[in-house]
C-alpha cells in the first residue's frame, strides 16, 4: 500500500512538471523533463534497492514496510532534496550597479 502511494506521488509529480515545463517553455522541454524524472527514478530505485538488500532482510519492518518499500521510501527522500534543488526558484539576485 505504501509503495502504491509512492508510485502515485511520482506519477503526479511527473504530470505536474511536464505540464509546468510545457506551458512555460515548450512541449520538448516537458518531454525532456519527463524523461529525466523517469530515468532518475529507475536508476535511483535500483541503487537504493542494492543498499536495502545489504542492510535489511526481505521482511523489512513489517508487512507493509518491506525491503522494496524501504528502498522506494529512501529514494523518495533523496529525490525530494534533489528536485527541490533542481527545480527550485532562481537564486540569482540583481546586483546594484550604481556607484
PDB file of N, CA and C in Angstrom:
ATOM      1  N   UNK A   1       0.818  -1.194   0.000  1.00  0.00           N
ATOM      2  CA  UNK A   1       0.000   0.000   0.000  1.00  0.00           C
ATOM      3  C   UNK A   1       0.866   1.264   0.000  1.00  0.00           C
ATOM      4  N   UNK A   2       1.927   1.246   0.799  1.00  0.00           N
ATOM      5  CA  UNK A   2       2.820   2.401   0.848  1.00  0.00           C
ATOM      6  C   UNK A   2       3.535   2.564  -0.488  1.00  0.00           C
ATOM      7  N   UNK A   3       3.937   1.448  -1.087  1.00  0.00           N
ATOM      8  CA  UNK A   3       4.635   1.536  -2.374  1.00  0.00           C
ATOM      9  C   UNK A   3       3.701   2.073  -3.469  1.00  0.00           C
ATOM     10  N   UNK A   4       2.429   1.702  -3.429  1.00  0.00           N
ATOM     11  CA  UNK A   4       1.475   2.242  -4.401  1.00  0.00           C
ATOM     12  C   UNK A   4       1.306   3.747  -4.220  1.00  0.00           C
ATOM     13  N   UNK A   5       1.307   4.197  -2.978  1.00  0.00           N
ATOM     14  CA  UNK A   5       1.215   5.627  -2.698  1.00  0.00           C
ATOM     15  C   UNK A   5       2.443   6.370  -3.225  1.00  0.00           C
ATOM     16  N   UNK A   6       3.622   5.777  -3.062  1.00  0.00           N
ATOM     17  CA  UNK A   6       4.847   6.399  -3.557  1.00  0.00           C
ATOM     18  C   UNK A   6       4.840   6.458  -5.078  1.00  0.00           C
ATOM     19  N   UNK A   7       4.378   5.389  -5.732  1.00  0.00           N
ATOM     20  CA  UNK A   7       4.254   5.414  -7.191  1.00  0.00           C
ATOM     21  C   UNK A   7       3.266   6.488  -7.647  1.00  0.00           C
ATOM     22  N   UNK A   8       2.164   6.614  -6.927  1.00  0.00           N
ATOM     23  CA  UNK A   8       1.168   7.628  -7.292  1.00  0.00           C
ATOM     24  C   UNK A   8       1.734   9.037  -7.135  1.00  0.00           C
ATOM     25  N   UNK A   9       2.506   9.262  -6.076  1.00  0.00           N
ATOM     26  CA  UNK A   9       3.142  10.575  -5.908  1.00  0.00           C
ATOM     27  C   UNK A   9       4.117  10.870  -7.043  1.00  0.00           C
ATOM     28  N   UNK A  10       4.861   9.872  -7.472  1.00  0.00           N
ATOM     29  CA  UNK A  10       5.772  10.072  -8.592  1.00  0.00           C
ATOM     30  C   UNK A  10       5.009  10.390  -9.879  1.00  0.00           C
ATOM     31  N   UNK A  11       3.906   9.697 -10.092  1.00  0.00           N
ATOM     32  CA  UNK A  11       3.097   9.966 -11.285  1.00  0.00           C
ATOM     33  C   UNK A  11       2.535  11.387 -11.259  1.00  0.00           C
ATOM     34  N   UNK A  12       2.038  11.819 -10.117  1.00  0.00           N
ATOM     35  CA  UNK A  12       1.526  13.185 -10.004  1.00  0.00           C
ATOM     36  C   UNK A  12       2.632  14.215 -10.208  1.00  0.00           C
ATOM     37  N   UNK A  13       3.821  13.936  -9.675  1.00  0.00           N
ATOM     38  CA  UNK A  13       4.944  14.849  -9.847  1.00  0.00           C
ATOM     39  C   UNK A  13       5.354  14.926 -11.323  1.00  0.00           C
ATOM     40  N   UNK A  14       5.365  13.791 -12.010  1.00  0.00           N
ATOM     41  CA  UNK A  14       5.697  13.787 -13.438  1.00  0.00           C
ATOM     42  C   UNK A  14       4.690  14.623 -14.217  1.00  0.00           C
ATOM     43  N   UNK A  15       3.416  14.448 -13.936  1.00  0.00           N
ATOM     44  CA  UNK A  15       2.388  15.219 -14.644  1.00  0.00           C
ATOM     45  C   UNK A  15       2.506  16.710 -14.339  1.00  0.00           C
ATOM     46  N   UNK A  16       2.819  17.046 -13.090  1.00  0.00           N
ATOM     47  CA  UNK A  16       2.963  18.445 -12.704  1.00  0.00           C
ATOM     48  C   UNK A  16       4.143  19.102 -13.413  1.00  0.00           C
ATOM     49  N   UNK A  17       5.299  18.459 -13.388  1.00  0.00           N
ATOM     50  CA  UNK A  17       6.487  19.032 -14.018  1.00  0.00           C
ATOM     51  C   UNK A  17       6.317  19.096 -15.526  1.00  0.00           C
ATOM     52  N   UNK A  18       5.735  18.051 -16.113  1.00  0.00           N
ATOM     53  CA  UNK A  18       5.514  18.057 -17.560  1.00  0.00           C
ATOM     54  C   UNK A  18       4.618  19.216 -17.969  1.00  0.00           C
ATOM     55  N   UNK A  19       3.494  19.390 -17.282  1.00  0.00           N
ATOM     56  CA  UNK A  19       2.586  20.475 -17.656  1.00  0.00           C
ATOM     57  C   UNK A  19       3.191  21.849 -17.365  1.00  0.00           C
ATOM     58  N   UNK A  20       3.951  21.965 -16.280  1.00  0.00           N
ATOM     59  CA  UNK A  20       4.591  23.232 -15.952  1.00  0.00           C
ATOM     60  C   UNK A  20       5.620  23.620 -17.012  1.00  0.00           C
ATOM     61  N   UNK A  21       6.479  22.683 -17.391  1.00  0.00           N
ATOM     62  CA  UNK A  21       7.506  22.984 -18.391  1.00  0.00           C
ATOM     63  C   UNK A  21       6.901  23.161 -19.778  1.00  0.00           C
ATOM     64  N   UNK A  22       5.826  22.438 -20.066  1.00  0.00           N
ATOM     65  CA  UNK A  22       5.166  22.573 -21.363  1.00  0.00           C
ATOM     66  C   UNK A  22       4.560  23.972 -21.489  1.00  0.00           C
ATOM     67  N   UNK A  23       3.927  24.460 -20.445  1.00  0.00           N
ATOM     68  CA  UNK A  23       3.298  25.770 -20.505  1.00  0.00           C
ATOM     69  C   UNK A  23       4.310  26.907 -20.472  1.00  0.00           C
ATOM     70  N   UNK A  24       5.380  26.758 -19.672  1.00  0.00           N
ATOM     71  CA  UNK A  24       6.317  27.863 -19.528  1.00  0.00           C
ATOM     72  C   UNK A  24       7.400  27.874 -20.605  1.00  0.00           C
ATOM     73  N   UNK A  25       7.795  26.718 -21.111  1.00  0.00           N
ATOM     74  CA  UNK A  25       8.879  26.684 -22.098  1.00  0.00           C
ATOM     75  C   UNK A  25       8.390  26.119 -23.431  1.00  0.00           C
ATOM     76  N   UNK A  26       8.344  24.797 -23.558  1.00  0.00           N
ATOM     77  CA  UNK A  26       7.856  24.163 -24.788  1.00  0.00           C
ATOM     78  C   UNK A  26       7.501  22.722 -24.486  1.00  0.00           C
ATOM     79  N   UNK A  27       6.865  22.074 -25.439  1.00  0.00           N
ATOM     80  CA  UNK A  27       6.493  20.674 -25.238  1.00  0.00           C
ATOM     81  C   UNK A  27       7.732  19.784 -25.248  1.00  0.00           C
ATOM     82  N   UNK A  28       8.746  20.180 -25.999  1.00  0.00           N
ATOM     83  CA  UNK A  28      10.002  19.431 -25.987  1.00  0.00           C
ATOM     84  C   UNK A  28      10.665  19.453 -24.618  1.00  0.00           C
ATOM     85  N   UNK A  29      10.634  20.601 -23.973  1.00  0.00           N
ATOM     86  CA  UNK A  29      11.184  20.717 -22.626  1.00  0.00           C
ATOM     87  C   UNK A  29      10.381  19.865 -21.643  1.00  0.00           C
ATOM     88  N   UNK A  30       9.094  19.791 -21.842  1.00  0.00           N
ATOM     89  CA  UNK A  30       8.265  18.936 -20.988  1.00  0.00           C
ATOM     90  C   UNK A  30       8.641  17.476 -21.118  1.00  0.00           C
ATOM     91  N   UNK A  31       8.859  17.017 -22.367  1.00  0.00           N
ATOM     92  CA  UNK A  31       9.246  15.624 -22.571  1.00  0.00           C
ATOM     93  C   UNK A  31      10.659  15.342 -22.053  1.00  0.00           C
ATOM     94  N   UNK A  32      11.559  16.297 -22.167  1.00  0.00           N
ATOM     95  CA  UNK A  32      12.913  16.109 -21.646  1.00  0.00           C
ATOM     96  C   UNK A  32      12.880  15.980 -20.129  1.00  0.00           C
ATOM     97  N   UNK A  33      12.098  16.817 -19.454  1.00  0.00           N
ATOM     98  CA  UNK A  33      11.971  16.718 -18.005  1.00  0.00           C
ATOM     99  C   UNK A  33      11.267  15.431 -17.595  1.00  0.00           C
ATOM    100  N   UNK A  34      10.297  14.979 -18.371  1.00  0.00           N
ATOM    101  CA  UNK A  34       9.633  13.710 -18.114  1.00  0.00           C
ATOM    102  C   UNK A  34      10.641  12.575 -18.196  1.00  0.00           C
ATOM    103  N   UNK A  35      11.472  12.581 -19.231  1.00  0.00           N
ATOM    104  CA  UNK A  35      12.489  11.534 -19.392  1.00  0.00           C
ATOM    105  C   UNK A  35      13.503  11.586 -18.257  1.00  0.00           C
ATOM    106  N   UNK A  36      13.885  12.789 -17.827  1.00  0.00           N
ATOM    107  CA  UNK A  36      14.824  12.927 -16.723  1.00  0.00           C
ATOM    108  C   UNK A  36      14.279  12.298 -15.449  1.00  0.00           C
ATOM    109  N   UNK A  37      13.039  12.573 -15.135  1.00  0.00           N
ATOM    110  CA  UNK A  37      12.440  12.045 -13.918  1.00  0.00           C
ATOM    111  C   UNK A  37      12.320  10.526 -13.987  1.00  0.00           C
ATOM    112  N   UNK A  38      11.906   9.994 -15.129  1.00  0.00           N
ATOM    113  CA  UNK A  38      11.765   8.539 -15.273  1.00  0.00           C
ATOM    114  C   UNK A  38      13.123   7.851 -15.168  1.00  0.00           C
ATOM    115  N   UNK A  39      14.142   8.405 -15.815  1.00  0.00           N
ATOM    116  CA  UNK A  39      15.475   7.798 -15.762  1.00  0.00           C
ATOM    117  C   UNK A  39      16.036   7.859 -14.344  1.00  0.00           C
ATOM    118  N   UNK A  40      15.906   9.011 -13.680  1.00  0.00           N
ATOM    119  CA  UNK A  40      16.403   9.112 -12.305  1.00  0.00           C
ATOM    120  C   UNK A  40      15.649   8.181 -11.359  1.00  0.00           C
ATOM    121  N   UNK A  41      14.360   7.988 -11.594  1.00  0.00           N
ATOM    122  CA  UNK A  41      13.579   7.075 -10.758  1.00  0.00           C
ATOM    123  C   UNK A  41      14.046   5.635 -10.938  1.00  0.00           C
ATOM    124  N   UNK A  42      14.213   5.195 -12.166  1.00  0.00           N
ATOM    125  CA  UNK A  42      14.587   3.800 -12.398  1.00  0.00           C
ATOM    126  C   UNK A  42      16.008   3.510 -11.913  1.00  0.00           C
ATOM    127  N   UNK A  43      16.940   4.394 -12.205  1.00  0.00           N
ATOM    128  CA  UNK A  43      18.318   4.182 -11.752  1.00  0.00           C
ATOM    129  C   UNK A  43      18.406   4.324 -10.232  1.00  0.00           C
ATOM    130  N   UNK A  44      17.741   5.324  -9.678  1.00  0.00           N
ATOM    131  CA  UNK A  44      17.766   5.517  -8.237  1.00  0.00           C
ATOM    132  C   UNK A  44      17.141   4.359  -7.486  1.00  0.00           C
ATOM    133  N   UNK A  45      16.065   3.790  -8.027  1.00  0.00           N
ATOM    134  CA  UNK A  45      15.418   2.664  -7.357  1.00  0.00           C
ATOM    135  C   UNK A  45      16.328   1.443  -7.340  1.00  0.00           C
ATOM    136  N   UNK A  46      17.043   1.207  -8.435  1.00  0.00           N
ATOM    137  CA  UNK A  46      17.954   0.055  -8.449  1.00  0.00           C
ATOM    138  C   UNK A  46      19.120   0.267  -7.483  1.00  0.00           C
ATOM    139  N   UNK A  47      19.602   1.490  -7.348  1.00  0.00           N
ATOM    140  CA  UNK A  47      20.701   1.763  -6.414  1.00  0.00           C
ATOM    141  C   UNK A  47      20.229   1.638  -4.970  1.00  0.00           C
ATOM    142  N   UNK A  48      19.079   2.223  -4.651  1.00  0.00           N
ATOM    143  CA  UNK A  48      18.589   2.119  -3.276  1.00  0.00           C
ATOM    144  C   UNK A  48      18.157   0.691  -2.936  1.00  0.00           C
ATOM    145  N   UNK A  49      17.718  -0.091  -3.925  1.00  0.00           N
ATOM    146  CA  UNK A  49      17.398  -1.499  -3.677  1.00  0.00           C
ATOM    147  C   UNK A  49      18.644  -2.285  -3.309  1.00  0.00           C
ATOM    148  N   UNK A  50      19.762  -1.960  -3.954  1.00  0.00           N
ATOM    149  CA  UNK A  50      21.016  -2.626  -3.634  1.00  0.00           C
ATOM    150  C   UNK A  50      21.425  -2.349  -2.191  1.00  0.00           C
ATOM    151  N   UNK A  51      21.339  -1.085  -1.772  1.00  0.00           N
ATOM    152  CA  UNK A  51      21.671  -0.750  -0.390  1.00  0.00           C
ATOM    153  C   UNK A  51      20.686  -1.369   0.593  1.00  0.00           C
ATOM    154  N   UNK A  52      19.412  -1.433   0.230  1.00  0.00           N
ATOM    155  CA  UNK A  52      18.414  -2.023   1.120  1.00  0.00           C
ATOM    156  C   UNK A  52      18.641  -3.529   1.274  1.00  0.00           C
ATOM    157  N   UNK A  53      19.098  -4.193   0.207  1.00  0.00           N
ATOM    158  CA  UNK A  53      19.383  -5.626   0.310  1.00  0.00           C
ATOM    159  C   UNK A  53      20.542  -5.898   1.241  1.00  0.00           C
ATOM    160  N   UNK A  54      21.499  -4.990   1.296  1.00  0.00           N
ATOM    161  CA  UNK A  54      22.636  -5.165   2.195  1.00  0.00           C
ATOM    162  C   UNK A  54      22.214  -4.928   3.646  1.00  0.00           C
ATOM    163  N   UNK A  55      21.353  -3.942   3.878  1.00  0.00           N
ATOM    164  CA  UNK A  55      21.034  -3.529   5.238  1.00  0.00           C
ATOM    165  C   UNK A  55      19.834  -4.253   5.858  1.00  0.00           C
ATOM    166  N   UNK A  56      18.861  -4.693   5.056  1.00  0.00           N
ATOM    167  CA  UNK A  56      17.624  -5.255   5.591  1.00  0.00           C
ATOM    168  C   UNK A  56      17.352  -6.618   4.981  1.00  0.00           C
ATOM    169  N   UNK A  57      16.618  -7.463   5.733  1.00  0.00           N
ATOM    170  CA  UNK A  57      16.155  -8.716   5.148  1.00  0.00           C
ATOM    171  C   UNK A  57      14.858  -8.456   4.387  1.00  0.00           C
ATOM    172  N   UNK A  58      14.307  -9.490   3.765  1.00  0.00           N
ATOM    173  CA  UNK A  58      13.131  -9.317   2.897  1.00  0.00           C
ATOM    174  C   UNK A  58      11.926  -8.802   3.671  1.00  0.00           C
ATOM    175  N   UNK A  59      11.777  -9.180   4.932  1.00  0.00           N
ATOM    176  CA  UNK A  59      10.617  -8.749   5.718  1.00  0.00           C
ATOM    177  C   UNK A  59      10.633  -7.263   6.024  1.00  0.00           C
ATOM    178  N   UNK A  60      11.823  -6.686   6.176  1.00  0.00           N
ATOM    179  CA  UNK A  60      11.914  -5.271   6.500  1.00  0.00           C
ATOM    180  C   UNK A  60      11.404  -4.989   7.896  1.00  0.00           C
ATOM    181  N   UNK A  61      10.465  -4.039   8.019  1.00  0.00           N
ATOM    182  CA  UNK A  61       9.902  -3.678   9.314  1.00  0.00           C
ATOM    183  C   UNK A  61       8.462  -4.168   9.482  1.00  0.00           C
ATOM    184  N   UNK A  62       7.960  -4.924   8.557  1.00  0.00           N
ATOM    185  CA  UNK A  62       6.600  -5.435   8.680  1.00  0.00           C
ATOM    186  C   UNK A  62       6.026  -5.769   7.320  1.00  0.00           C
ATOM    187  N   UNK A  63       4.753  -6.076   7.317  1.00  0.00           N
ATOM    188  CA  UNK A  63       4.083  -6.491   6.090  1.00  0.00           C
ATOM    189  C   UNK A  63       4.023  -5.354   5.070  1.00  0.00           C
ATOM    190  N   UNK A  64       3.717  -4.156   5.530  1.00  0.00           N
ATOM    191  CA  UNK A  64       3.538  -3.034   4.614  1.00  0.00           C
ATOM    192  C   UNK A  64       4.798  -2.205   4.419  1.00  0.00           C
ATOM    193  N   UNK A  65       5.865  -2.510   5.129  1.00  0.00           N
ATOM    194  CA  UNK A  65       7.103  -1.738   5.006  1.00  0.00           C
ATOM    195  C   UNK A  65       8.273  -2.711   4.827  1.00  0.00           C
ATOM    196  N   UNK A  66       8.195  -3.492   3.725  1.00  0.00           N
ATOM    197  CA  UNK A  66       9.238  -4.475   3.449  1.00  0.00           C
ATOM    198  C   UNK A  66      10.442  -3.811   2.793  1.00  0.00           C
ATOM    199  N   UNK A  67      11.381  -4.624   2.329  1.00  0.00           N
ATOM    200  CA  UNK A  67      12.632  -4.097   1.794  1.00  0.00           C
ATOM    201  C   UNK A  67      12.406  -3.239   0.551  1.00  0.00           C
ATOM    202  N   UNK A  68      11.503  -3.634  -0.322  1.00  0.00           N
ATOM    203  CA  UNK A  68      11.228  -2.830  -1.521  1.00  0.00           C
ATOM    204  C   UNK A  68      10.611  -1.481  -1.171  1.00  0.00           C
ATOM    205  N   UNK A  69       9.729  -1.471  -0.191  1.00  0.00           N
ATOM    206  CA  UNK A  69       9.124  -0.217   0.241  1.00  0.00           C
ATOM    207  C   UNK A  69      10.149   0.685   0.909  1.00  0.00           C
ATOM    208  N   UNK A  70      11.064   0.089   1.653  1.00  0.00           N
ATOM    209  CA  UNK A  70      12.136   0.877   2.276  1.00  0.00           C
ATOM    210  C   UNK A  70      12.997   1.530   1.206  1.00  0.00           C
ATOM    211  N   UNK A  71      13.317   0.780   0.147  1.00  0.00           N
ATOM    212  CA  UNK A  71      14.132   1.367  -0.917  1.00  0.00           C
ATOM    213  C   UNK A  71      13.372   2.459  -1.661  1.00  0.00           C
ATOM    214  N   UNK A  72      12.076   2.278  -1.896  1.00  0.00           N
ATOM    215  CA  UNK A  72      11.274   3.324  -2.542  1.00  0.00           C
ATOM    216  C   UNK A  72      11.150   4.556  -1.661  1.00  0.00           C
ATOM    217  N   UNK A  73      10.978   4.346  -0.369  1.00  0.00           N
ATOM    218  CA  UNK A  73      10.851   5.468   0.560  1.00  0.00           C
ATOM    219  C   UNK A  73      12.153   6.262   0.639  1.00  0.00           C
ATOM    220  N   UNK A  74      13.282   5.557   0.714  1.00  0.00           N
ATOM    221  CA  UNK A  74      14.567   6.267   0.749  1.00  0.00           C
ATOM    222  C   UNK A  74      14.831   6.988  -0.566  1.00  0.00           C
ATOM    223  N   UNK A  75      14.424   6.391  -1.688  1.00  0.00           N
ATOM    224  CA  UNK A  75      14.553   7.065  -2.977  1.00  0.00           C
ATOM    225  C   UNK A  75      13.708   8.327  -3.020  1.00  0.00           C
ATOM    226  N   UNK A  76      12.496   8.273  -2.489  1.00  0.00           N
ATOM    227  CA  UNK A  76      11.619   9.444  -2.489  1.00  0.00           C
ATOM    228  C   UNK A  76      12.222  10.580  -1.663  1.00  0.00           C
ATOM    229  N   UNK A  77      12.865  10.247  -0.558  1.00  0.00           N
ATOM    230  CA  UNK A  77      13.504  11.285   0.252  1.00  0.00           C
ATOM    231  C   UNK A  77      14.667  11.915  -0.502  1.00  0.00           C
ATOM    232  N   UNK A  78      15.498  11.092  -1.121  1.00  0.00           N
ATOM    233  CA  UNK A  78      16.632  11.601  -1.894  1.00  0.00           C
ATOM    234  C   UNK A  78      16.149  12.445  -3.060  1.00  0.00           C
ATOM    235  N   UNK A  79      15.114  11.965  -3.762  1.00  0.00           N
ATOM    236  CA  UNK A  79      14.578  12.722  -4.891  1.00  0.00           C
ATOM    237  C   UNK A  79      13.968  14.046  -4.449  1.00  0.00           C
ATOM    238  N   UNK A  80      13.356  14.077  -3.288  1.00  0.00           N
ATOM    239  CA  UNK A  80      12.772  15.315  -2.800  1.00  0.00           C
ATOM    240  C   UNK A  80      13.825  16.409  -2.716  1.00  0.00           C
ATOM    241  N   UNK A  81      14.960  16.109  -2.101  1.00  0.00           N
ATOM    242  CA  UNK A  81      16.005  17.114  -1.960  1.00  0.00           C
ATOM    243  C   UNK A  81      16.648  17.457  -3.302  1.00  0.00           C
ATOM    244  N   UNK A  82      16.811  16.453  -4.179  1.00  0.00           N
ATOM    245  CA  UNK A  82      17.391  16.733  -5.486  1.00  0.00           C
ATOM    246  C   UNK A  82      16.476  17.617  -6.323  1.00  0.00           C
ATOM    247  N   UNK A  83      15.191  17.261  -6.385  1.00  0.00           N
ATOM    248  CA  UNK A  83      14.269  18.049  -7.199  1.00  0.00           C
ATOM    249  C   UNK A  83      14.010  19.420  -6.595  1.00  0.00           C
ATOM    250  N   UNK A  84      14.067  19.535  -5.280  1.00  0.00           N
ATOM    251  CA  UNK A  84      13.930  20.853  -4.660  1.00  0.00           C
ATOM    252  C   UNK A  84      15.088  21.749  -5.092  1.00  0.00           C
ATOM    253  N   UNK A  85      16.276  21.184  -5.189  1.00  0.00           N
ATOM    254  CA  UNK A  85      17.434  21.937  -5.656  1.00  0.00           C
ATOM    255  C   UNK A  85      17.336  22.195  -7.165  1.00  0.00           C
ATOM    256  N   UNK A  86      16.957  21.183  -7.945  1.00  0.00           N
ATOM    257  CA  UNK A  86      16.948  21.290  -9.402  1.00  0.00           C
ATOM    258  C   UNK A  86      15.827  22.191  -9.917  1.00  0.00           C
ATOM    259  N   UNK A  87      14.639  22.049  -9.370  1.00  0.00           N
ATOM    260  CA  UNK A  87      13.503  22.835  -9.826  1.00  0.00           C
ATOM    261  C   UNK A  87      13.208  24.029  -8.922  1.00  0.00           C
ATOM    262  N   UNK A  88      14.095  24.331  -7.994  1.00  0.00           N
ATOM    263  CA  UNK A  88      13.881  25.440  -7.067  1.00  0.00           C
ATOM    264  C   UNK A  88      13.876  26.774  -7.789  1.00  0.00           C
ATOM    265  N   UNK A  89      13.506  27.782  -7.061  1.00  0.00           N
ATOM    266  CA  UNK A  89      13.464  29.134  -7.622  1.00  0.00           C
ATOM    267  C   UNK A  89      14.857  29.580  -8.031  1.00  0.00           C
ATOM    268  N   UNK A  90      14.900  30.484  -8.988  1.00  0.00           N
ATOM    269  CA  UNK A  90      16.173  31.034  -9.435  1.00  0.00           C
ATOM    270  C   UNK A  90      16.773  31.853  -8.302  1.00  0.00           C
ATOM    271  N   UNK A  91      17.979  31.526  -7.941  1.00  0.00           N
ATOM    272  CA  UNK A  91      18.581  32.142  -6.765  1.00  0.00           C
ATOM    273  C   UNK A  91      19.468  33.340  -7.092  1.00  0.00           C
ATOM    274  N   UNK A  92      19.495  33.748  -8.339  1.00  0.00           N
ATOM    275  CA  UNK A  92      20.312  34.905  -8.692  1.00  0.00           C
ATOM    276  C   UNK A  92      19.594  36.173  -8.260  1.00  0.00           C
ATOM    277  N   UNK A  93      20.352  37.126  -7.801  1.00  0.00           N
ATOM    278  CA  UNK A  93      19.786  38.408  -7.388  1.00  0.00           C
ATOM    279  C   UNK A  93      20.370  39.498  -8.260  1.00  0.00           C
ATOM    280  N   UNK A  94      19.639  40.566  -8.348  1.00  0.00           N
ATOM    281  CA  UNK A  94      20.127  41.685  -9.135  1.00  0.00           C
ATOM    282  C   UNK A  94      21.215  42.399  -8.362  1.00  0.00           C
ATOM    283  N   UNK A  95      22.260  42.748  -9.080  1.00  0.00           N
ATOM    284  CA  UNK A  95      23.370  43.459  -8.454  1.00  0.00           C
ATOM    285  C   UNK A  95      23.189  44.944  -8.752  1.00  0.00           C
ATOM    286  N   UNK A  96      23.313  45.759  -7.720  1.00  0.00           N
ATOM    287  CA  UNK A  96      23.172  47.193  -7.873  1.00  0.00           C
ATOM    288  C   UNK A  96      24.452  47.733  -8.539  1.00  0.00           C
ATOM    289  N   UNK A  97      24.308  48.290  -9.725  1.00  0.00           N
ATOM    290  CA  UNK A  97      25.477  48.756 -10.475  1.00  0.00           C
ATOM    291  C   UNK A  97      25.735  50.247 -10.320  1.00  0.00           C
ATOM    292  N   UNK A  98      24.952  50.912  -9.476  1.00  0.00           N
ATOM    293  CA  UNK A  98      25.166  52.341  -9.270  1.00  0.00           C
ATOM    294  C   UNK A  98      26.404  52.555  -8.403  1.00  0.00           C
ATOM    295  N   UNK A  99      27.148  53.602  -8.729  1.00  0.00           N
ATOM    296  CA  UNK A  99      28.327  53.923  -7.923  1.00  0.00           C
ATOM    297  C   UNK A  99      28.256  55.337  -7.435  1.00  0.00           C
TER     298      UNK A  99
END
